Coordinates of C-alpha atoms and ligand atoms in Angstrom, one line a residue:
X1 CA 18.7 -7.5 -32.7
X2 CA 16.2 -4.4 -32.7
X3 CA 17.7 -1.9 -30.4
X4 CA 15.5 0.0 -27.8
X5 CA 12.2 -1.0 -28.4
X6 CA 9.7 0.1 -26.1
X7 CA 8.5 3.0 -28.4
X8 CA 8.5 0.9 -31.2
X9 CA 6.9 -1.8 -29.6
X10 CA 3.9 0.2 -28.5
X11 CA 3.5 1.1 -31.9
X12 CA 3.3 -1.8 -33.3
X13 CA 1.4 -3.5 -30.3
X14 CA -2.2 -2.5 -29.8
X15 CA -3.3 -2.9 -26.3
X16 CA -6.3 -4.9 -26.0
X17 CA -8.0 -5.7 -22.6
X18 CA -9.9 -8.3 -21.3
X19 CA -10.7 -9.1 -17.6
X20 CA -8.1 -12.7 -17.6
X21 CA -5.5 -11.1 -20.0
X22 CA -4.0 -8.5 -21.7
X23 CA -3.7 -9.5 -25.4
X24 CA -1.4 -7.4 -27.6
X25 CA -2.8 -7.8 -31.0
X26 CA 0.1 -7.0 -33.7
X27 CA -0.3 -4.7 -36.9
X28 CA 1.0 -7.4 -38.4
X29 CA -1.9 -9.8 -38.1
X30 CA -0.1 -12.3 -36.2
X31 CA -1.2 -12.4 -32.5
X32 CA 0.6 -12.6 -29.9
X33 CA -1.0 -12.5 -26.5
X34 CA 1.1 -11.3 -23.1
X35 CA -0.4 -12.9 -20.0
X36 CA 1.1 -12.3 -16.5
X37 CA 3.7 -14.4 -15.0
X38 CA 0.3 -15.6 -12.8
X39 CA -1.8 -16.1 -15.7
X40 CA 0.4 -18.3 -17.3
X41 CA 1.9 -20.6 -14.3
X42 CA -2.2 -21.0 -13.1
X43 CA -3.1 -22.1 -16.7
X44 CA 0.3 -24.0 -17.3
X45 CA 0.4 -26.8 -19.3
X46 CA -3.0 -25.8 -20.8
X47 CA -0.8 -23.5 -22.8
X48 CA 1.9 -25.3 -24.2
X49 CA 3.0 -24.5 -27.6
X50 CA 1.8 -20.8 -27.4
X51 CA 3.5 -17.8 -28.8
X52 CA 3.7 -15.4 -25.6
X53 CA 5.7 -12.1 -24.6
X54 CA 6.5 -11.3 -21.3
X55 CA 8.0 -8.3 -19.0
X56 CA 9.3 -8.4 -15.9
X57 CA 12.4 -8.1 -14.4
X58 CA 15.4 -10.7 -13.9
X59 CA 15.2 -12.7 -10.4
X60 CA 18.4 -14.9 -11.2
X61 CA 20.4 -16.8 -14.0
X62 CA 22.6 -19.9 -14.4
X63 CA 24.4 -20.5 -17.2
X64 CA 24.6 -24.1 -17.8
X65 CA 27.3 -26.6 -19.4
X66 CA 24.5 -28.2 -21.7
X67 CA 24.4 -25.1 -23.6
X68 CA 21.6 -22.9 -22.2
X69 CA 21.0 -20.4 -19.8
X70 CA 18.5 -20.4 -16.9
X71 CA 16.6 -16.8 -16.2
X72 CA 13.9 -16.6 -14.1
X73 CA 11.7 -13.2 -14.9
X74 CA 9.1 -12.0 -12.5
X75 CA 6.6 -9.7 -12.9
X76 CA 5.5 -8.4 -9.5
X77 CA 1.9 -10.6 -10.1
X78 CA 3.3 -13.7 -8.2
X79 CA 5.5 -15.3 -5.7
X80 CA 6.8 -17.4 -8.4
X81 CA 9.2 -16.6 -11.3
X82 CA 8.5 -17.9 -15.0
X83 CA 11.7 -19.9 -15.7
X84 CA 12.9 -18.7 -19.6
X85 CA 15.5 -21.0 -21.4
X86 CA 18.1 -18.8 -23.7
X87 CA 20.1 -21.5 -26.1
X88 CA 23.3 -20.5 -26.2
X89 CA 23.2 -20.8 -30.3
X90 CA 20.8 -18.5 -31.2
X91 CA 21.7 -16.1 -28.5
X92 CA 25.3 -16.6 -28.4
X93 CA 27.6 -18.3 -25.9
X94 CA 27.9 -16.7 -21.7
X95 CA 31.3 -15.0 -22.6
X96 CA 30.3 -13.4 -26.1
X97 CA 26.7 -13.4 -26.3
X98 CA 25.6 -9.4 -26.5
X99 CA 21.9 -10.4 -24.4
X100 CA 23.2 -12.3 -21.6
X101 CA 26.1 -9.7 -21.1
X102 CA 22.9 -7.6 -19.8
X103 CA 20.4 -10.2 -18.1
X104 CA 22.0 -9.5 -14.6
X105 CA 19.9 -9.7 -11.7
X106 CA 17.0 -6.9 -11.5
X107 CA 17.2 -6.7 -15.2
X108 CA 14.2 -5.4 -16.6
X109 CA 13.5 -7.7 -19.9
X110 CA 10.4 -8.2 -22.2
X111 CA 10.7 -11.9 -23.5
X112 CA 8.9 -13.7 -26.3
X113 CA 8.8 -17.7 -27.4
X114 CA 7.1 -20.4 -26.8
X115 CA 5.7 -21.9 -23.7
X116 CA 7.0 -25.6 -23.3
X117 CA 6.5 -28.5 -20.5
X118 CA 9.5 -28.4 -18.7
X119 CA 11.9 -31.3 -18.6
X120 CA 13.3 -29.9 -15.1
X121 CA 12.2 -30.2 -11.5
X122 CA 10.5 -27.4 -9.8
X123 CA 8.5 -26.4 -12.9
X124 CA 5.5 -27.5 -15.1
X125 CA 6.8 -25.3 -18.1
X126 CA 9.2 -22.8 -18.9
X127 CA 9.3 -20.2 -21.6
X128 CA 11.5 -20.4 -24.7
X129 CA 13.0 -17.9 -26.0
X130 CA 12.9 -16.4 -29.5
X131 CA 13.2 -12.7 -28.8
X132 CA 14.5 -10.9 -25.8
X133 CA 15.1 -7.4 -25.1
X134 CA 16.5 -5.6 -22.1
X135 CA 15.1 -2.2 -21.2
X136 CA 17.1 -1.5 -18.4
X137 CA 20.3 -3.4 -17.3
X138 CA 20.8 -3.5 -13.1
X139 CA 24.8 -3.1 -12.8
X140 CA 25.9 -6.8 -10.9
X141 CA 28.1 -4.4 -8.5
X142 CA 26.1 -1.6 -7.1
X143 CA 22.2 -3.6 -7.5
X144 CA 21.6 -4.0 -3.9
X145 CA 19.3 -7.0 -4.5
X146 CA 21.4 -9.7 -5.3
X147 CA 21.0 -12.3 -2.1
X148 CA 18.0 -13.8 -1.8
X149 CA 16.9 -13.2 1.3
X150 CA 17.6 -9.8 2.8
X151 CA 16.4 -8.3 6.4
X152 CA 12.8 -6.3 6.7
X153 CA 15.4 -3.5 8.3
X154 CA 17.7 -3.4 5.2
X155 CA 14.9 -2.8 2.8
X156 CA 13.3 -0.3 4.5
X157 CA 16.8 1.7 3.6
X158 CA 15.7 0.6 0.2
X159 CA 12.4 1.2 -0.3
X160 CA 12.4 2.3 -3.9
X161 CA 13.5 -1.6 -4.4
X162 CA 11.7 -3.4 -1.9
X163 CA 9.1 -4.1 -4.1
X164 CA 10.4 -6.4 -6.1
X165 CA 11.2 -8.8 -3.4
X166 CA 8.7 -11.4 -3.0
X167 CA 7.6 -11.3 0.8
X168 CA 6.8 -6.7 -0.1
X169 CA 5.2 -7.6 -3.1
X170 CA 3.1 -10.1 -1.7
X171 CA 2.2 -8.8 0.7
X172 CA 1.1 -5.3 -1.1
X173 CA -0.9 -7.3 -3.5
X174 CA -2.7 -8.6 -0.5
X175 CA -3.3 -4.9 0.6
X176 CA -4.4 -4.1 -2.9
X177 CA -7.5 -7.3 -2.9
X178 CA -7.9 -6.0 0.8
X179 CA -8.7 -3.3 0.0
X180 CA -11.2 -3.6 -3.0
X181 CA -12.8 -6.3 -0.8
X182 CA -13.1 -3.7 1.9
X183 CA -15.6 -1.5 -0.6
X184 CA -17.2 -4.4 -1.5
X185 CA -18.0 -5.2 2.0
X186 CA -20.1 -2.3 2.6
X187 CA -21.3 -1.9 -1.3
X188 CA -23.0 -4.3 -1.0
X189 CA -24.5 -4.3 2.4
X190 CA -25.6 -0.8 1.4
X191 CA -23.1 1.3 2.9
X192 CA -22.0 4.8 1.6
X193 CA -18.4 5.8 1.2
X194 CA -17.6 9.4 2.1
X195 CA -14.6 11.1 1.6
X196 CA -13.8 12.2 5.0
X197 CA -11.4 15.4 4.8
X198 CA -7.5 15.2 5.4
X199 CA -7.3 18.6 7.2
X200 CA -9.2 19.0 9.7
X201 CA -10.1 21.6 12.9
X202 CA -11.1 18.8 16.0
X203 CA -9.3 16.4 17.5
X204 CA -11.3 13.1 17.3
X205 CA -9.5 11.0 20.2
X206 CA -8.8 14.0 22.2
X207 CA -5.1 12.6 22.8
X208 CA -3.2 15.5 21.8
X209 CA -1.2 13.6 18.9
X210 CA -2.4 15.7 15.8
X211 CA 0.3 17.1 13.5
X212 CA -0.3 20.5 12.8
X213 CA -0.2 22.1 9.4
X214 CA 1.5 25.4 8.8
X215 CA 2.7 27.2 5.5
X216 CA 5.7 27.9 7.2
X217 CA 4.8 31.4 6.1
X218 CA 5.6 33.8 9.0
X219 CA 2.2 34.9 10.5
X220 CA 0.1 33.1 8.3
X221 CA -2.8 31.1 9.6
X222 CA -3.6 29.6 6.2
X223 CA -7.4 28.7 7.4
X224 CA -7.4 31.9 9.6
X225 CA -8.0 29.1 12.4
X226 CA -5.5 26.6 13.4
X227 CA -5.9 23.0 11.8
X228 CA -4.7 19.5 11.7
X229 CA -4.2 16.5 9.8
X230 CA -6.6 14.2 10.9
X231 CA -6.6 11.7 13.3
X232 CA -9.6 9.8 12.2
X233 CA -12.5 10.5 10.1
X234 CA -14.9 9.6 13.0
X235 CA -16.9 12.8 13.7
X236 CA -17.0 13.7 9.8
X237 CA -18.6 10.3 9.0
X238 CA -21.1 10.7 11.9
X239 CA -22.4 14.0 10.1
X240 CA -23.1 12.2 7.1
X241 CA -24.6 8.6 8.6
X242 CA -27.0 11.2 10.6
X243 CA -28.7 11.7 6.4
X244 CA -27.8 8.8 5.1
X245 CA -28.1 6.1 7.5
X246 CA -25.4 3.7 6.7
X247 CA -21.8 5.2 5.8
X248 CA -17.7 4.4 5.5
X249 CA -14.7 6.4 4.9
X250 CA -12.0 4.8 4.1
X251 CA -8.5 6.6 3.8
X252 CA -5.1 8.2 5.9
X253 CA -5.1 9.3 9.5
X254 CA -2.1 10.9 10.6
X255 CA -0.6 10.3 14.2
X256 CA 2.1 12.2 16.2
X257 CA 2.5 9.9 19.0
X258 CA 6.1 9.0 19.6
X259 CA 5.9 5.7 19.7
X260 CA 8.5 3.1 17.7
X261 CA 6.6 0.3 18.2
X262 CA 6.2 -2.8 15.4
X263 CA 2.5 -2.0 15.6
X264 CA 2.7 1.9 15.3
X265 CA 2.5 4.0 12.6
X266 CA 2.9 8.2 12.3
X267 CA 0.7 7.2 8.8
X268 CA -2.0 4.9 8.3
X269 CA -5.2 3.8 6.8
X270 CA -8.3 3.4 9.1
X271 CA -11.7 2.1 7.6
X272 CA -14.4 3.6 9.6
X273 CA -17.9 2.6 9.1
X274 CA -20.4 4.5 10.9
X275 CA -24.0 3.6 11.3
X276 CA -27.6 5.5 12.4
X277 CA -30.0 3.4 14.7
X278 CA -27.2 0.9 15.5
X279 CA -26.6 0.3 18.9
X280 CA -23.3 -1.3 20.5
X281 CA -24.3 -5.0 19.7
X282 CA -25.3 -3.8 16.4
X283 CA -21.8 -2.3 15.8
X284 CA -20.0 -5.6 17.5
X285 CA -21.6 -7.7 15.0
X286 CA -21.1 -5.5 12.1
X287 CA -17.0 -6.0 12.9
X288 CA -17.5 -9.3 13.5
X289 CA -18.6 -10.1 10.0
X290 CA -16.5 -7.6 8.4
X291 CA -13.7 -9.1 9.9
X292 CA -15.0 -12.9 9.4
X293 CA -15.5 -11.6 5.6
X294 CA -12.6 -10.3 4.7
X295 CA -10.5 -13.5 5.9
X296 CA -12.7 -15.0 3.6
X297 CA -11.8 -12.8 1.1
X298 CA -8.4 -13.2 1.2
X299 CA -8.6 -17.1 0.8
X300 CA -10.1 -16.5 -2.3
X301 CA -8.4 -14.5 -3.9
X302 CA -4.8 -14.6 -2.2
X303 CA -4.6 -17.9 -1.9
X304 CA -1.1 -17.8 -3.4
X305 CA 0.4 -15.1 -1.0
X306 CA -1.1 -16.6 2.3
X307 CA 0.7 -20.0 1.6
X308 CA 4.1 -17.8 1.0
X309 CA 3.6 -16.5 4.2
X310 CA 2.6 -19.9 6.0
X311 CA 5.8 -21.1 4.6
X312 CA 8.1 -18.2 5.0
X313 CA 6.7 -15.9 6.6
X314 CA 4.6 -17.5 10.0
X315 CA 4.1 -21.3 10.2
X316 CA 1.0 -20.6 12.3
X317 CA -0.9 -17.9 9.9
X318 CA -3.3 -20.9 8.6
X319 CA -4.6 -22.0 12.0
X320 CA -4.6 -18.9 13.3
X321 CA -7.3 -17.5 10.2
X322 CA -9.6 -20.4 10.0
X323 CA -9.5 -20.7 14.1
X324 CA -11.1 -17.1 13.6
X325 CA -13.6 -18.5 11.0
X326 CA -14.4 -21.9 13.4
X327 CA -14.2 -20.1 16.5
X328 CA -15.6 -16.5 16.7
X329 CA -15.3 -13.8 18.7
X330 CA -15.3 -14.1 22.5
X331 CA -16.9 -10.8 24.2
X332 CA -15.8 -9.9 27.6
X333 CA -16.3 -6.9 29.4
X334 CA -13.1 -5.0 30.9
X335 CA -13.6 -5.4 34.3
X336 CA -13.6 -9.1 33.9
X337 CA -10.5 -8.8 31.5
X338 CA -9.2 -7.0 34.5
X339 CA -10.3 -9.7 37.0
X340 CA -9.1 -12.9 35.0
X341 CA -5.7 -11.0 34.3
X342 CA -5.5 -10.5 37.6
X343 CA -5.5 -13.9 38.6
X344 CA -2.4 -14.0 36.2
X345 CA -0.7 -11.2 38.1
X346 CA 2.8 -13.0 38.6
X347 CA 2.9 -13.5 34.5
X348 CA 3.0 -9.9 33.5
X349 CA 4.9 -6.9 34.3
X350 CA 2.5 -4.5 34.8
X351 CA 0.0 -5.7 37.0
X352 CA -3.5 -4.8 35.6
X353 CA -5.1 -2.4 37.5
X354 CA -8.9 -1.1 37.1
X355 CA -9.0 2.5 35.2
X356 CA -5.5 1.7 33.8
X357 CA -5.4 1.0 30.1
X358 CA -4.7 -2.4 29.4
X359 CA -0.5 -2.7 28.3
X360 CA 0.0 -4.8 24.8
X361 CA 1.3 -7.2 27.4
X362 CA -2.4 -7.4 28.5
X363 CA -3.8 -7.5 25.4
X364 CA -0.8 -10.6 24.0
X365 CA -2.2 -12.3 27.1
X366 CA -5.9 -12.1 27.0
X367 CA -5.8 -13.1 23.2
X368 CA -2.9 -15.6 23.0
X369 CA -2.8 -17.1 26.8
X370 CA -6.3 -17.1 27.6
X371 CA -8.9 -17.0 25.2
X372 CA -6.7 -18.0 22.2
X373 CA -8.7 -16.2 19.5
X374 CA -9.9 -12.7 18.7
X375 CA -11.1 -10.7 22.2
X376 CA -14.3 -8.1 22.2
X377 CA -13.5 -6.2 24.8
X378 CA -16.0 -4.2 25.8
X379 CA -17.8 -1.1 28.7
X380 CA -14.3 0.5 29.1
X381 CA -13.8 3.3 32.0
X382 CA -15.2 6.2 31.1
X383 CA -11.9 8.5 32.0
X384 CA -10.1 6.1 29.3
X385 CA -11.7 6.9 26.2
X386 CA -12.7 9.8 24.2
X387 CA -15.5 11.9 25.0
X388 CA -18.2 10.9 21.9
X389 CA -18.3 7.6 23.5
X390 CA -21.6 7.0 25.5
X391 CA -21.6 6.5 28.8
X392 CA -23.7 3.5 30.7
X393 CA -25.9 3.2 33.2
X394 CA -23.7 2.2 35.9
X395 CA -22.0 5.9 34.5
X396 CA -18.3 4.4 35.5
X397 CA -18.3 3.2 31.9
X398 CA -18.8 3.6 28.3
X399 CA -20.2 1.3 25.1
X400 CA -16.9 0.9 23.7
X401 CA -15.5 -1.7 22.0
X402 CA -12.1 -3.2 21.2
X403 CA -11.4 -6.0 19.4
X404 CA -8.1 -7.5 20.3
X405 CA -6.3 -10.7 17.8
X406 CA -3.6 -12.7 18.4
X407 CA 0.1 -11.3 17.2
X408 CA -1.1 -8.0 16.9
X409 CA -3.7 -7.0 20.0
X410 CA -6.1 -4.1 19.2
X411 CA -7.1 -4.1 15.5
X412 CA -11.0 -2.5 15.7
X413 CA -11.1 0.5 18.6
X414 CA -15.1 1.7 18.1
X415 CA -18.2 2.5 20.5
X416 CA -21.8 3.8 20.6
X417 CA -21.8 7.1 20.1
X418 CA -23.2 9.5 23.0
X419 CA -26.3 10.8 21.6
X420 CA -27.8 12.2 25.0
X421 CA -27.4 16.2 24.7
X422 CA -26.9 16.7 28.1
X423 CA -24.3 14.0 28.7
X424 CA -22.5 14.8 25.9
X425 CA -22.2 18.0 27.3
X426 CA -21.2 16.9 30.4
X427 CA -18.4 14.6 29.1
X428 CA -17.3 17.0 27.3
X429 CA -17.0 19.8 30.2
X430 CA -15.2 16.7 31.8
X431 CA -12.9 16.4 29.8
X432 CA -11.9 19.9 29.6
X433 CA -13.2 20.5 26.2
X434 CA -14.0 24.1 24.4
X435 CA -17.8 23.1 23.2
X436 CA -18.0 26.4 20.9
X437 CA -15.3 24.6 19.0
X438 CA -17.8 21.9 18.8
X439 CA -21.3 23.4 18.5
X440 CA -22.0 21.9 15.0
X441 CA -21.0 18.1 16.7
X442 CA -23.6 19.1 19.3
X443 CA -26.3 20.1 16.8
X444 CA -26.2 16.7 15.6
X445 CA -27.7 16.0 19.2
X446 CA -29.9 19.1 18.8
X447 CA -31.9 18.1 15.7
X448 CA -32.9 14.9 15.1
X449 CA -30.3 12.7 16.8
X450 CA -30.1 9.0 17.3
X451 CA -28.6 6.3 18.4
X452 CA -25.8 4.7 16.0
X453 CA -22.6 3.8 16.7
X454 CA -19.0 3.1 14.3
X455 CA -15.8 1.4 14.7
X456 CA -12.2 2.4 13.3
X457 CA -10.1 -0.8 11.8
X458 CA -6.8 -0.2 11.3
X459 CA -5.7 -1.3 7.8
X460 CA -1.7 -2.3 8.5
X461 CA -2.6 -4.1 11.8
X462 CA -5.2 -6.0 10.0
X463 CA -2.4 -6.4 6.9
X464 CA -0.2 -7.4 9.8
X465 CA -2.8 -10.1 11.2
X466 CA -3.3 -11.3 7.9
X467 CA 0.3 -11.9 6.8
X468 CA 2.0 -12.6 9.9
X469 CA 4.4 -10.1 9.6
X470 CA 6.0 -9.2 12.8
X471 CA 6.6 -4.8 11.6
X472 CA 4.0 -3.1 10.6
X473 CA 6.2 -1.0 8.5
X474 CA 6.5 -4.0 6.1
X475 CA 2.8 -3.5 5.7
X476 CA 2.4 0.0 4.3
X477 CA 4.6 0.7 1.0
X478 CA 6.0 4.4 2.4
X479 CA 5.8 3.4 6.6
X480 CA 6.3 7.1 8.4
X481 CA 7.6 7.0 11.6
X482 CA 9.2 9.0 14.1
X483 CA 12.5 9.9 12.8
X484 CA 11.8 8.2 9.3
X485 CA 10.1 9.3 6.2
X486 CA 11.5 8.7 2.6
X487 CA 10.1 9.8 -0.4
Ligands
4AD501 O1 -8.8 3.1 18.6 P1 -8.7 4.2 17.6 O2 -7.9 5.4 18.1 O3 -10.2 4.7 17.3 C1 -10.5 5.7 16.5 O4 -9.8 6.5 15.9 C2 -12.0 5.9 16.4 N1 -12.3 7.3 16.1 C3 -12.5 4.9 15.3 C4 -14.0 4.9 15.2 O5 -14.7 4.6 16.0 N2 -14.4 5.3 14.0 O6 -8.1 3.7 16.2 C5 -8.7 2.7 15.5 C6 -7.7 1.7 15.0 C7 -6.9 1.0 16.1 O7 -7.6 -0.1 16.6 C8 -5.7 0.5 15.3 O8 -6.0 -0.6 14.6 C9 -5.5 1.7 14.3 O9 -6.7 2.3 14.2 N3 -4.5 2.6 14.8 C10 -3.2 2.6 14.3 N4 -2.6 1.8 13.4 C11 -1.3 2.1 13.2 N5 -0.6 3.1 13.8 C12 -1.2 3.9 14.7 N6 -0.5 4.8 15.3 C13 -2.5 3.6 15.0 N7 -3.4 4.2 15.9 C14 -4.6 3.6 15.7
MG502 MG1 -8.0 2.4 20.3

């Protein structure tokens, strides 16, 4: 047997792509094609009797008394494992046998042989071998993956392996085709993306939770001004869908609020699209079908993962998608949210209360009590929200939007943007803000402004919505939290 191989192997294998498969042509002239673990389980029996090579890593093996041994290799592209058959007299008996003294679990392995209907339950085929090497061995004693089930909290100690348990990988090959379809979504309703900058000099939200970015030089103010990582790319993206029309930014926002809560995180993703001449219907349908889209989306093309999750995951994750797709949105304004929890008062522990922010209590309630779908809540008190929102005519209120779901509550915060120079001003003098800080936000009213409006969906809620999982640091592949950052 050919000892340590990758080099080699790249030299003699030349990498060929196409969009279903990545065939590895030899030097040789004999071809021998490498499909994922997915490919090949999807096309199954289709291609029995083919020459493939595989890589992954080893799940599990059994050894069995009929003279073969069981391992199943994944490959981080599916939930399942491609069962490989080792006979025990061409690769030498349990005891003796210099391969399976290394294909321990979370082995990493490239396999070659032949695909074959399997005689066994559980499986269409199974791979036989002809070759196998081992890249890597995962010492039986110290590799902390060995059950298989572990808890969400132990792997987040372990977050360097994590991904190669099936419920992380899953569910981060969900966040990959979310968020491809995410661009695609606005590509092709003629959105732009703009890269909306990391460090930044305003606070969007006005809530005081920016983490502020030093050298850690003595003295030194870097920017010669002070600056922040941002906490969304809002006012940014409203710059550039004042010129061209319809835009997105799509990336980190950074948080310092101290809250260790399933659904917070110090790091995550926002999409933000942010639209000229929209007004705050405009905006609540634009979410709407965005959100309606990308369930769709995920049908499609994560069929597989959703019905890991149904099964291990949450029994209810079916009904709850397609009761979004049959049902809709229901749009209430906050005052009767207030009013009907109201009615409710003896339910909840904090009793709702006009100009108080509605508790995740609330929100489980609204969504899972009484409207049992997704909530549009809507015409918020003015003192509650930021100061870009604008404010209506009963001037109590502003055209804000939140869109609340089931197992999660707020997933979508967005509004109509104040364009009103005066009232801007005013809300801003409210709120006790320093408008020379802002002049070039208030040029945007100035010259040439318009109505539009934009709405912030968090990415890990949404992840958290579609997967059922109950953390949202399960959602992210690096969660930062208070008190926790590896890596
Ligand atoms: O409601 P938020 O604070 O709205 C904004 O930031 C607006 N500037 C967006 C806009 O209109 N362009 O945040 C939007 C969404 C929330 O609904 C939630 O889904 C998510 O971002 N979010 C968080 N997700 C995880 N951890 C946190 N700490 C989050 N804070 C907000
Ligand atoms: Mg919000």
């Amino acid at each position: 047997m050919e000892k340590d191989t990758s080099n080699k192997l790249f030299e003699r294998l030349k990498l060929k792509m196409s969009c279903e498969c990545i065939e590895w042509e030899r030097g040789s002239g004999d071809m021998e094609i490498k499909f994922s673990v997915r490919d090949i389980l999807r096309r199954g029996k289709e291609i029995s009797g083919q020459n493939i090579c595989i890589f992954g890593w080893v799940r599990t093996r059994r050894d069995s008394k009929a003279g073969v041994s069981f391992v199943e290799v994944n490959d981080g592209s599916s939930v399942k494992n491609l069962q490989v058959i080792l006979d025990h007299g061409k690769f030498g008996e349990p005891g003796s046998s210099e391969v399976l003294s290394k294909l321990h679990t979370g082995a990493s392995v490239m396999v070659e042989g032949v695909i074959t209907p399997s005689p066994g339950k559980g499986q269409e085929i199974e791979l036989v071998a002809s070759h196998v090497e081992v890249y890597g061995e995962a010492d039986p004693s110290t590799y902390p993956l060995q059950k298989k089930r572990h808890s969400f909290e132990f792997l987040r100690q372990i977050a360097h392996l994590r991904p190669r348990t099936n419920t992380i990988s899953a569910v981060m090959r969900l966040r990959s085709a979310l968020s491809l379809a995410i661009h695609d979504f606005f590509r092709k309703r003629g959105f732009y993306y703009i890269h909306t900058p990391i460090i930044t000099t305003s606070d969007c939200e006005g809530a005081g939770e920016v983490f502020r970015i030093t050298t850690g030089r003595d003295g030194e103010e870097f920017f010669g001004r002070p600056t922040y990582l941002t906490v969304s790319g809002q006012l940014q993206a409203e710059i550039y869908a004042l010129a061209l029309g319809k835009v997105y930014t799509f990336g980190p926002a950074f948080r310092a609020e101290n809250s260790n809560t399933r659904r917070h995180l110090a790091e995550f993703w926002m999409v933000e699209p942010e639209v000229a001449f929209y007004d705050l219907n405009d905006d609540i349908a634009l979410a709407k079908e965005f959100i309606t889209a990308m369930i769709e989306a995920m049908f499609t093309e994560c069929e597989e993962e959703l019905n890991f999750f149904q099964r291990f995951i949450d029994e209810n994750l079916m009904d709850r998608l397609n009761n979004v797709l049959k049902k809709g949105f229901e749009i209430i304004s906050y005052t009767e949210a207030i009013k009907m929890l109201s009615q409710h008062g003896k339910e909840l522990e904090v009793a709702p209360s006009w100009g108080d922010d509605l508790q995740s209590e609330h929100e489980k309630f609204l969504t899972e009590v009484m409207v049992r779908g997704p909530v549009v809540v809507i015409d918020y008190p003015r003192s509650l929200k930021p100061f870009y929102m604008r404010v209506n005519d009963d001037n109590n209120t502003v055209a804000a939007m939140d869109i609340l779901v089931p197992g999660v509550g707020e997933i979508v915060g967005g509004s109509q943007r104040e364009e009103r120079f005066d009232v801007l001003v005013e809300q801003m003098r409210l709120k006790g803000m320093k408008l020379e800080d802002y002049e070039w936000y208030l040029d945007l009213r100035r010259y040439g402004s318009v109505p539009h409006a934009g709405f912030g969906l968090g990415l890990e809620r949404f992840i958290q919505f579609l997967t059922g999982v109950q953390n949202i640091r399960e959602t992210i592949p690096f969660p930062r939290t208070p008190g926790h950052a590896l890596f």
